[in-house]
Amino acid sequence: MFTSLSDSLDKTFRNLRGVGKISEKNIADALREIRIALLEADVEFGVAKDFISRVKEKAMGEDVLKSIKPGEQIVKIFHDELEALLGGDQAPLDLNPPARILICGLNGAGKTTTSAKLANRLKKEGRRPLLIACDLYRPAAIDQLAVLAKQIDVPCYTPDASESDVVKVAKDALAWAEKQQGTVLIFDTAGRQEIDEKLILELKRLHDFVKPKETLLVADSATGQQAVSVAEHFDGAVGITGIILTKLDGDARGGAALSMRAVTGKPIKYAGEGEKLDQLFEFHPSRMADRILG
Ligand code: GDP
């Protein structure tokens, strides 16, 4: 991930460090290169523009230009701004009781896999997660969640195949969960190929009934700016509390990760980097900024 962006930045910063005395023109040239690299990485246009102007404002200061190592200072400014762009501090989950997490997103984004991955993580952290299958459109999704739950030894509520009312399923699941004495309930919901009214209406009904502490949008990072627009839509409809970006392992550019926070105002809480159930990681903006800068 970020391979091409990292390479471009590396080249630009190496050039900048190589200049004996940095002028405003050197900085302006470097920022132009960085702006192009960000756009090539599929960062949203306005996000890239604002980012560059913030870096520029700080980098053009007298204290930077007159410092002993201006190149290093500019790299530091860039790192700090990148960290802020990615969300600043890591955003933890609200797991205060009753801890209920609604997982939503489009089909294929990785919702079911991520629900199981999240349960696996929480279990390893000493909690008692329960998985609840609420995708009534794809019976295969219910089976898929049950199979994954078994692999990680987490109890899973699977509704009857004939059930068509998602609120009824949630109601029955809550009664079941009570007996299981779980501490975190993870609801895997139905997706669609694209956002449509039916999907949103069902999600709203479920959301109103479950009253989740966390509504997490699972988005495929490889879809770039489309992932960002999906997040905006879901946020507008149900109000998301955070994002889980999946398939970072298959995303060479990284534009979704870089634009998501600035466009939606919502934090990326976790990142999926593979198909295995232990491949879900907390999203740490500072570590991600380190990774981009190589
Ligand atoms: P859903 O339709 O949103 O529930 O998506 P699924 O959970 O069924 O995932 C769709 C496909 O993406 C499956 O083949 C998953 O194994 C795969 N997948 C999910 N997350 C990741 C990830 O982080 N990396 C990779 N490489 N594949 C993933």
Short mmCIF file of C-alpha atoms and ligand atoms in Angstrom, two decimals:
data_model
loop_
_atom_site.label_atom_id
_atom_site.label_comp_id
_atom_site.label_asym_id
_atom_site.label_seq_id
_atom_site.Cartn_x
_atom_site.Cartn_y
_atom_site.Cartn_z
CA MET A 1 0.00 0.00 0.00
CA PHE A 2 1.05 3.57 -0.70
CA THR A 3 3.95 2.22 -2.77
CA SER A 4 3.86 4.78 -5.52
CA LEU A 5 3.06 7.65 -3.12
CA SER A 6 5.93 6.63 -0.84
CA ASP A 7 8.33 6.44 -3.78
CA SER A 8 7.33 9.90 -5.03
CA LEU A 9 7.62 11.43 -1.57
CA ASP A 10 10.96 9.79 -1.03
CA LYS A 11 12.28 11.32 -4.24
CA THR A 12 10.88 14.77 -3.47
CA PHE A 13 12.21 14.85 0.07
CA ARG A 14 15.60 13.52 -0.99
CA ASN A 15 15.88 16.38 -3.47
CA LEU A 16 14.85 18.88 -0.82
CA ARG A 17 17.38 17.58 1.67
CA GLY A 18 20.06 17.76 -1.01
CA VAL A 19 19.61 21.52 -1.52
CA GLY A 20 22.15 23.53 0.49
CA LYS A 21 19.96 26.54 1.11
CA ILE A 22 16.25 26.06 0.67
CA SER A 23 14.33 28.83 -1.04
CA GLU A 24 10.61 29.44 -1.21
CA LYS A 25 10.77 28.25 -4.80
CA ASN A 26 12.31 24.91 -3.73
CA ILE A 27 9.43 24.43 -1.32
CA ALA A 28 6.80 25.43 -3.86
CA ASP A 29 8.28 22.97 -6.39
CA ALA A 30 8.32 20.17 -3.82
CA LEU A 31 4.73 20.85 -2.82
CA ARG A 32 3.64 20.79 -6.44
CA GLU A 33 5.22 17.34 -6.81
CA ILE A 34 3.56 16.15 -3.62
CA ARG A 35 0.18 17.43 -4.76
CA ILE A 36 0.47 15.46 -7.99
CA ALA A 37 1.56 12.36 -6.05
CA LEU A 38 -1.48 12.68 -3.76
CA LEU A 39 -3.84 13.02 -6.71
CA GLU A 40 -2.22 10.02 -8.39
CA ALA A 41 -2.83 8.08 -5.19
CA ASP A 42 -6.55 8.90 -5.72
CA VAL A 43 -6.81 11.37 -2.85
CA GLU A 44 -9.92 13.52 -3.22
CA PHE A 45 -9.11 16.79 -5.02
CA GLY A 46 -10.23 19.22 -2.30
CA VAL A 47 -8.53 17.14 0.40
CA ALA A 48 -5.22 17.22 -1.49
CA LYS A 49 -5.54 20.97 -2.13
CA ASP A 50 -6.30 21.86 1.51
CA PHE A 51 -3.58 19.54 2.74
CA ILE A 52 -0.96 21.17 0.55
CA SER A 53 -1.98 24.67 1.60
CA ARG A 54 -1.69 23.70 5.29
CA VAL A 55 1.79 22.26 4.75
CA LYS A 56 2.76 25.29 2.68
CA GLU A 57 1.69 27.75 5.34
CA LYS A 58 3.87 26.06 7.94
CA ALA A 59 6.80 25.27 5.64
CA MET A 60 7.17 28.80 4.30
CA GLY A 61 7.75 30.27 7.75
CA GLU A 62 11.00 32.13 8.46
CA ASP A 63 11.94 29.71 11.22
CA VAL A 64 11.91 26.81 8.76
CA LEU A 65 13.81 28.59 6.01
CA LYS A 66 16.47 29.89 8.38
CA SER A 67 16.84 26.69 10.37
CA ILE A 68 19.96 24.53 10.10
CA LYS A 69 18.11 21.60 8.54
CA PRO A 70 15.09 23.01 6.72
CA GLY A 71 14.60 19.79 4.71
CA GLU A 72 14.18 17.77 7.92
CA GLN A 73 11.78 20.35 9.31
CA ILE A 74 9.61 20.18 6.23
CA VAL A 75 9.49 16.39 6.40
CA LYS A 76 8.40 16.72 10.04
CA ILE A 77 5.67 19.24 9.13
CA PHE A 78 4.51 16.90 6.38
CA HIS A 79 4.43 13.92 8.76
CA ASP A 80 2.41 15.81 11.36
CA GLU A 81 -0.09 17.07 8.81
CA LEU A 82 -0.41 13.58 7.34
CA GLU A 83 -1.09 12.17 10.79
CA ALA A 84 -3.77 14.83 11.35
CA LEU A 85 -5.27 14.08 7.93
CA LEU A 86 -5.50 10.40 8.82
CA GLY A 87 -7.35 11.25 12.02
CA GLY A 88 -4.80 12.21 14.69
CA ASP A 89 -5.17 9.83 17.60
CA GLN A 90 -6.35 6.25 17.22
CA ALA A 91 -10.12 6.15 17.76
CA PRO A 92 -11.16 3.39 20.18
CA LEU A 93 -14.52 1.61 20.13
CA ASP A 94 -17.18 2.57 22.63
CA LEU A 95 -17.63 -0.75 24.42
CA ASN A 96 -19.56 0.50 27.42
CA PRO A 97 -22.55 -1.72 28.13
CA PRO A 98 -24.78 -2.44 26.37
CA ALA A 99 -22.03 -2.69 23.77
CA ARG A 100 -23.73 -3.18 20.44
CA ILE A 101 -21.95 -2.80 17.13
CA LEU A 102 -23.79 -2.56 13.83
CA ILE A 103 -21.67 -3.53 10.85
CA CYS A 104 -22.89 -2.10 7.54
CA GLY A 105 -21.69 -1.60 4.00
CA LEU A 106 -22.07 -2.73 0.41
CA ASN A 107 -21.93 -6.34 -0.71
CA GLY A 108 -18.44 -7.67 -1.07
CA ALA A 109 -16.86 -4.92 1.05
CA GLY A 110 -15.98 -7.52 3.66
CA LYS A 111 -18.74 -7.09 6.28
CA THR A 112 -19.15 -10.74 7.25
CA THR A 113 -15.43 -11.44 7.32
CA THR A 114 -14.82 -8.23 9.28
CA SER A 115 -17.58 -9.02 11.79
CA ALA A 116 -15.80 -12.30 12.55
CA LYS A 117 -12.39 -10.64 12.60
CA LEU A 118 -13.64 -8.04 15.05
CA ALA A 119 -15.18 -10.72 17.27
CA ASN A 120 -11.86 -12.55 17.18
CA ARG A 121 -9.96 -9.43 18.23
CA LEU A 122 -12.37 -8.59 21.04
CA LYS A 123 -12.24 -12.15 22.29
CA LYS A 124 -8.44 -12.01 22.41
CA GLU A 125 -8.77 -8.77 24.39
CA GLY A 126 -10.72 -10.72 27.02
CA ARG A 127 -14.25 -9.73 26.07
CA ARG A 128 -17.12 -12.03 25.31
CA PRO A 129 -18.36 -11.16 21.82
CA LEU A 130 -21.48 -12.59 20.21
CA LEU A 131 -22.16 -12.56 16.48
CA ILE A 132 -25.64 -11.95 15.11
CA ALA A 133 -26.50 -12.66 11.47
CA CYS A 134 -28.96 -10.07 10.16
CA ASP A 135 -28.46 -10.44 6.42
CA LEU A 136 -31.80 -11.93 5.43
CA TYR A 137 -31.27 -11.45 1.71
CA ARG A 138 -28.40 -13.85 1.27
CA PRO A 139 -28.88 -17.10 3.16
CA ALA A 140 -25.25 -17.85 2.24
CA ALA A 141 -24.18 -14.86 4.34
CA ILE A 142 -25.85 -16.38 7.41
CA ASP A 143 -24.05 -19.69 6.83
CA GLN A 144 -20.79 -17.86 6.16
CA LEU A 145 -20.99 -16.02 9.49
CA ALA A 146 -21.86 -19.23 11.33
CA VAL A 147 -18.86 -21.02 9.80
CA LEU A 148 -16.48 -18.18 10.68
CA ALA A 149 -17.91 -17.95 14.21
CA LYS A 150 -17.20 -21.62 14.69
CA GLN A 151 -13.59 -21.16 13.59
CA ILE A 152 -13.02 -18.57 16.29
CA ASP A 153 -15.27 -20.28 18.81
CA VAL A 154 -17.67 -17.36 19.23
CA PRO A 155 -21.42 -17.95 19.72
CA CYS A 156 -23.46 -16.92 16.69
CA TYR A 157 -27.18 -16.23 16.36
CA THR A 158 -28.55 -17.47 13.03
CA PRO A 159 -32.16 -16.67 12.15
CA ASP A 160 -34.50 -19.09 10.49
CA ALA A 161 -34.25 -19.01 6.69
CA SER A 162 -37.95 -18.13 6.47
CA GLU A 163 -37.57 -14.98 8.59
CA SER A 164 -38.00 -11.76 6.63
CA ASP A 165 -38.25 -9.05 9.30
CA VAL A 166 -34.85 -7.89 10.44
CA VAL A 167 -36.22 -6.16 13.56
CA LYS A 168 -37.87 -9.40 14.66
CA VAL A 169 -34.52 -11.15 14.16
CA ALA A 170 -32.76 -8.53 16.26
CA LYS A 171 -35.39 -8.85 18.98
CA ASP A 172 -35.00 -12.64 19.13
CA ALA A 173 -31.23 -12.24 19.02
CA LEU A 174 -31.26 -9.91 22.02
CA ALA A 175 -33.25 -12.47 24.03
CA TRP A 176 -30.75 -15.15 22.97
CA ALA A 177 -27.80 -12.89 23.81
CA GLU A 178 -29.14 -12.35 27.30
CA LYS A 179 -28.77 -16.07 27.98
CA GLN A 180 -25.32 -16.21 26.41
CA GLN A 181 -24.01 -13.53 28.75
CA GLY A 182 -22.05 -11.86 26.00
CA THR A 183 -20.45 -8.48 26.60
CA VAL A 184 -20.28 -7.22 23.00
CA LEU A 185 -22.91 -7.86 20.36
CA ILE A 186 -21.88 -7.60 16.72
CA PHE A 187 -24.69 -7.37 14.16
CA ASP A 188 -23.74 -8.29 10.59
CA THR A 189 -26.27 -6.61 8.29
CA ALA A 190 -27.37 -6.98 4.68
CA GLY A 191 -25.61 -5.12 1.90
CA ARG A 192 -26.42 -4.44 -1.73
CA GLN A 193 -24.46 -3.97 -4.92
CA GLU A 194 -25.17 -0.28 -4.54
CA ILE A 195 -26.91 2.00 -2.09
CA ASP A 196 -30.67 1.89 -2.60
CA GLU A 197 -33.69 3.03 -0.66
CA LYS A 198 -34.67 -0.44 0.48
CA LEU A 199 -31.25 -1.13 1.96
CA ILE A 200 -31.18 2.17 3.80
CA LEU A 201 -34.74 1.82 5.11
CA GLU A 202 -34.02 -1.61 6.53
CA LEU A 203 -30.80 -0.44 8.07
CA LYS A 204 -32.54 2.54 9.66
CA ARG A 205 -35.21 0.29 11.19
CA LEU A 206 -32.57 -2.03 12.57
CA HIS A 207 -30.50 0.89 13.83
CA ASP A 208 -33.51 2.46 15.58
CA PHE A 209 -34.29 -0.81 17.30
CA VAL A 210 -30.76 -1.92 18.24
CA LYS A 211 -29.55 1.56 19.23
CA PRO A 212 -25.92 0.58 18.68
CA LYS A 213 -23.06 2.34 20.42
CA GLU A 214 -21.05 1.84 17.27
CA THR A 215 -22.24 1.84 13.68
CA LEU A 216 -19.25 0.87 11.61
CA LEU A 217 -19.13 1.19 7.86
CA VAL A 218 -17.05 -1.50 6.22
CA ALA A 219 -15.53 -0.09 3.03
CA ASP A 220 -13.23 -1.64 0.45
CA SER A 221 -10.16 0.59 0.29
CA ALA A 222 -9.29 -0.66 -3.19
CA THR A 223 -12.37 1.17 -4.53
CA GLY A 224 -10.69 4.49 -3.68
CA GLN A 225 -12.90 7.57 -3.79
CA GLN A 226 -15.98 5.42 -4.29
CA ALA A 227 -15.41 4.05 -0.77
CA VAL A 228 -15.39 7.60 0.53
CA SER A 229 -18.64 8.44 -1.20
CA VAL A 230 -20.25 5.23 0.14
CA ALA A 231 -19.21 6.28 3.65
CA GLU A 232 -20.77 9.71 3.16
CA HIS A 233 -24.05 8.11 2.05
CA PHE A 234 -24.26 5.69 4.95
CA ASP A 235 -23.34 8.44 7.36
CA GLY A 236 -26.07 10.67 6.01
CA ALA A 237 -28.61 7.87 6.30
CA VAL A 238 -27.89 6.27 9.67
CA GLY A 239 -25.02 8.21 11.20
CA ILE A 240 -21.90 6.08 11.33
CA THR A 241 -19.48 6.26 14.25
CA GLY A 242 -16.47 4.98 12.37
CA ILE A 243 -15.05 3.15 9.39
CA ILE A 244 -13.31 -0.15 8.91
CA LEU A 245 -11.25 -0.08 5.74
CA THR A 246 -10.78 -3.52 4.26
CA LYS A 247 -8.44 -4.98 1.66
CA LEU A 248 -5.57 -2.62 2.36
CA ASP A 249 -3.42 -5.51 1.19
CA GLY A 250 -4.86 -5.13 -2.31
CA ASP A 251 -4.83 -1.34 -2.45
CA ALA A 252 -1.61 0.01 -3.94
CA ARG A 253 -2.71 3.66 -3.98
CA GLY A 254 -4.22 4.43 -0.58
CA GLY A 255 -6.52 7.31 -1.62
CA ALA A 256 -9.48 6.08 0.43
CA ALA A 257 -7.41 5.89 3.61
CA LEU A 258 -6.08 9.39 3.02
CA SER A 259 -9.37 11.09 2.10
CA MET A 260 -11.82 9.25 4.35
CA ARG A 261 -11.41 11.22 7.55
CA ALA A 262 -11.29 14.65 5.93
CA VAL A 263 -14.36 14.05 3.76
CA THR A 264 -16.60 12.20 6.22
CA GLY A 265 -15.31 13.59 9.54
CA LYS A 266 -15.49 10.01 10.85
CA PRO A 267 -12.48 8.07 12.10
CA ILE A 268 -11.06 4.93 10.53
CA LYS A 269 -11.05 2.61 13.53
CA TYR A 270 -9.68 -0.60 12.02
CA ALA A 271 -8.05 -1.83 8.85
CA GLY A 272 -8.33 -5.27 7.27
CA GLU A 273 -5.21 -6.51 5.57
CA GLY A 274 -5.96 -10.04 4.43
CA GLU A 275 -8.55 -12.79 4.43
CA LYS A 276 -7.44 -14.49 7.62
CA LEU A 277 -9.42 -13.87 10.77
CA ASP A 278 -6.47 -12.38 12.64
CA GLN A 279 -5.80 -9.81 9.92
CA LEU A 280 -7.68 -6.87 11.38
CA PHE A 281 -5.64 -4.09 12.91
CA GLU A 282 -6.30 -0.93 14.85
CA PHE A 283 -5.83 2.03 12.58
CA HIS A 284 -3.09 4.23 14.01
CA PRO A 285 -2.73 7.48 12.02
CA SER A 286 0.82 8.05 13.24
CA ARG A 287 2.00 4.55 12.25
CA MET A 288 0.27 4.95 8.91
CA ALA A 289 2.04 8.28 8.35
CA ASP A 290 5.37 6.56 9.18
CA ARG A 291 4.55 3.88 6.66
CA ILE A 292 3.78 6.41 3.93
CA LEU A 293 7.03 8.26 4.59
CA GLY A 294 8.92 4.95 4.48
P1 GDP B 1 -19.64 -8.91 2.53
O1 GDP B 1 -20.44 -9.22 1.30
O2 GDP B 1 -19.49 -7.43 2.72
O3 GDP B 1 -20.11 -9.59 3.76
O4 GDP B 1 -18.13 -9.40 2.21
P2 GDP B 1 -17.39 -10.73 2.69
O5 GDP B 1 -17.05 -10.68 4.12
O6 GDP B 1 -18.12 -11.92 2.19
O7 GDP B 1 -16.01 -10.54 1.90
C1 GDP B 1 -15.92 -10.55 0.49
C2 GDP B 1 -14.56 -11.13 0.09
O8 GDP B 1 -13.54 -10.25 0.49
C3 GDP B 1 -14.26 -12.47 0.75
O9 GDP B 1 -13.63 -13.30 -0.19
C4 GDP B 1 -13.30 -12.10 1.87
O10 GDP B 1 -12.42 -13.14 2.20
C5 GDP B 1 -12.54 -10.95 1.24
N1 GDP B 1 -11.97 -10.01 2.23
C6 GDP B 1 -12.56 -9.41 3.28
N2 GDP B 1 -11.69 -8.59 3.93
C7 GDP B 1 -10.51 -8.68 3.26
C8 GDP B 1 -9.22 -8.06 3.42
O11 GDP B 1 -8.95 -7.24 4.31
N3 GDP B 1 -8.26 -8.42 2.51
C9 GDP B 1 -8.51 -9.29 1.49
N4 GDP B 1 -7.52 -9.55 0.64
N5 GDP B 1 -9.71 -9.87 1.31
C10 GDP B 1 -10.69 -9.58 2.17
#
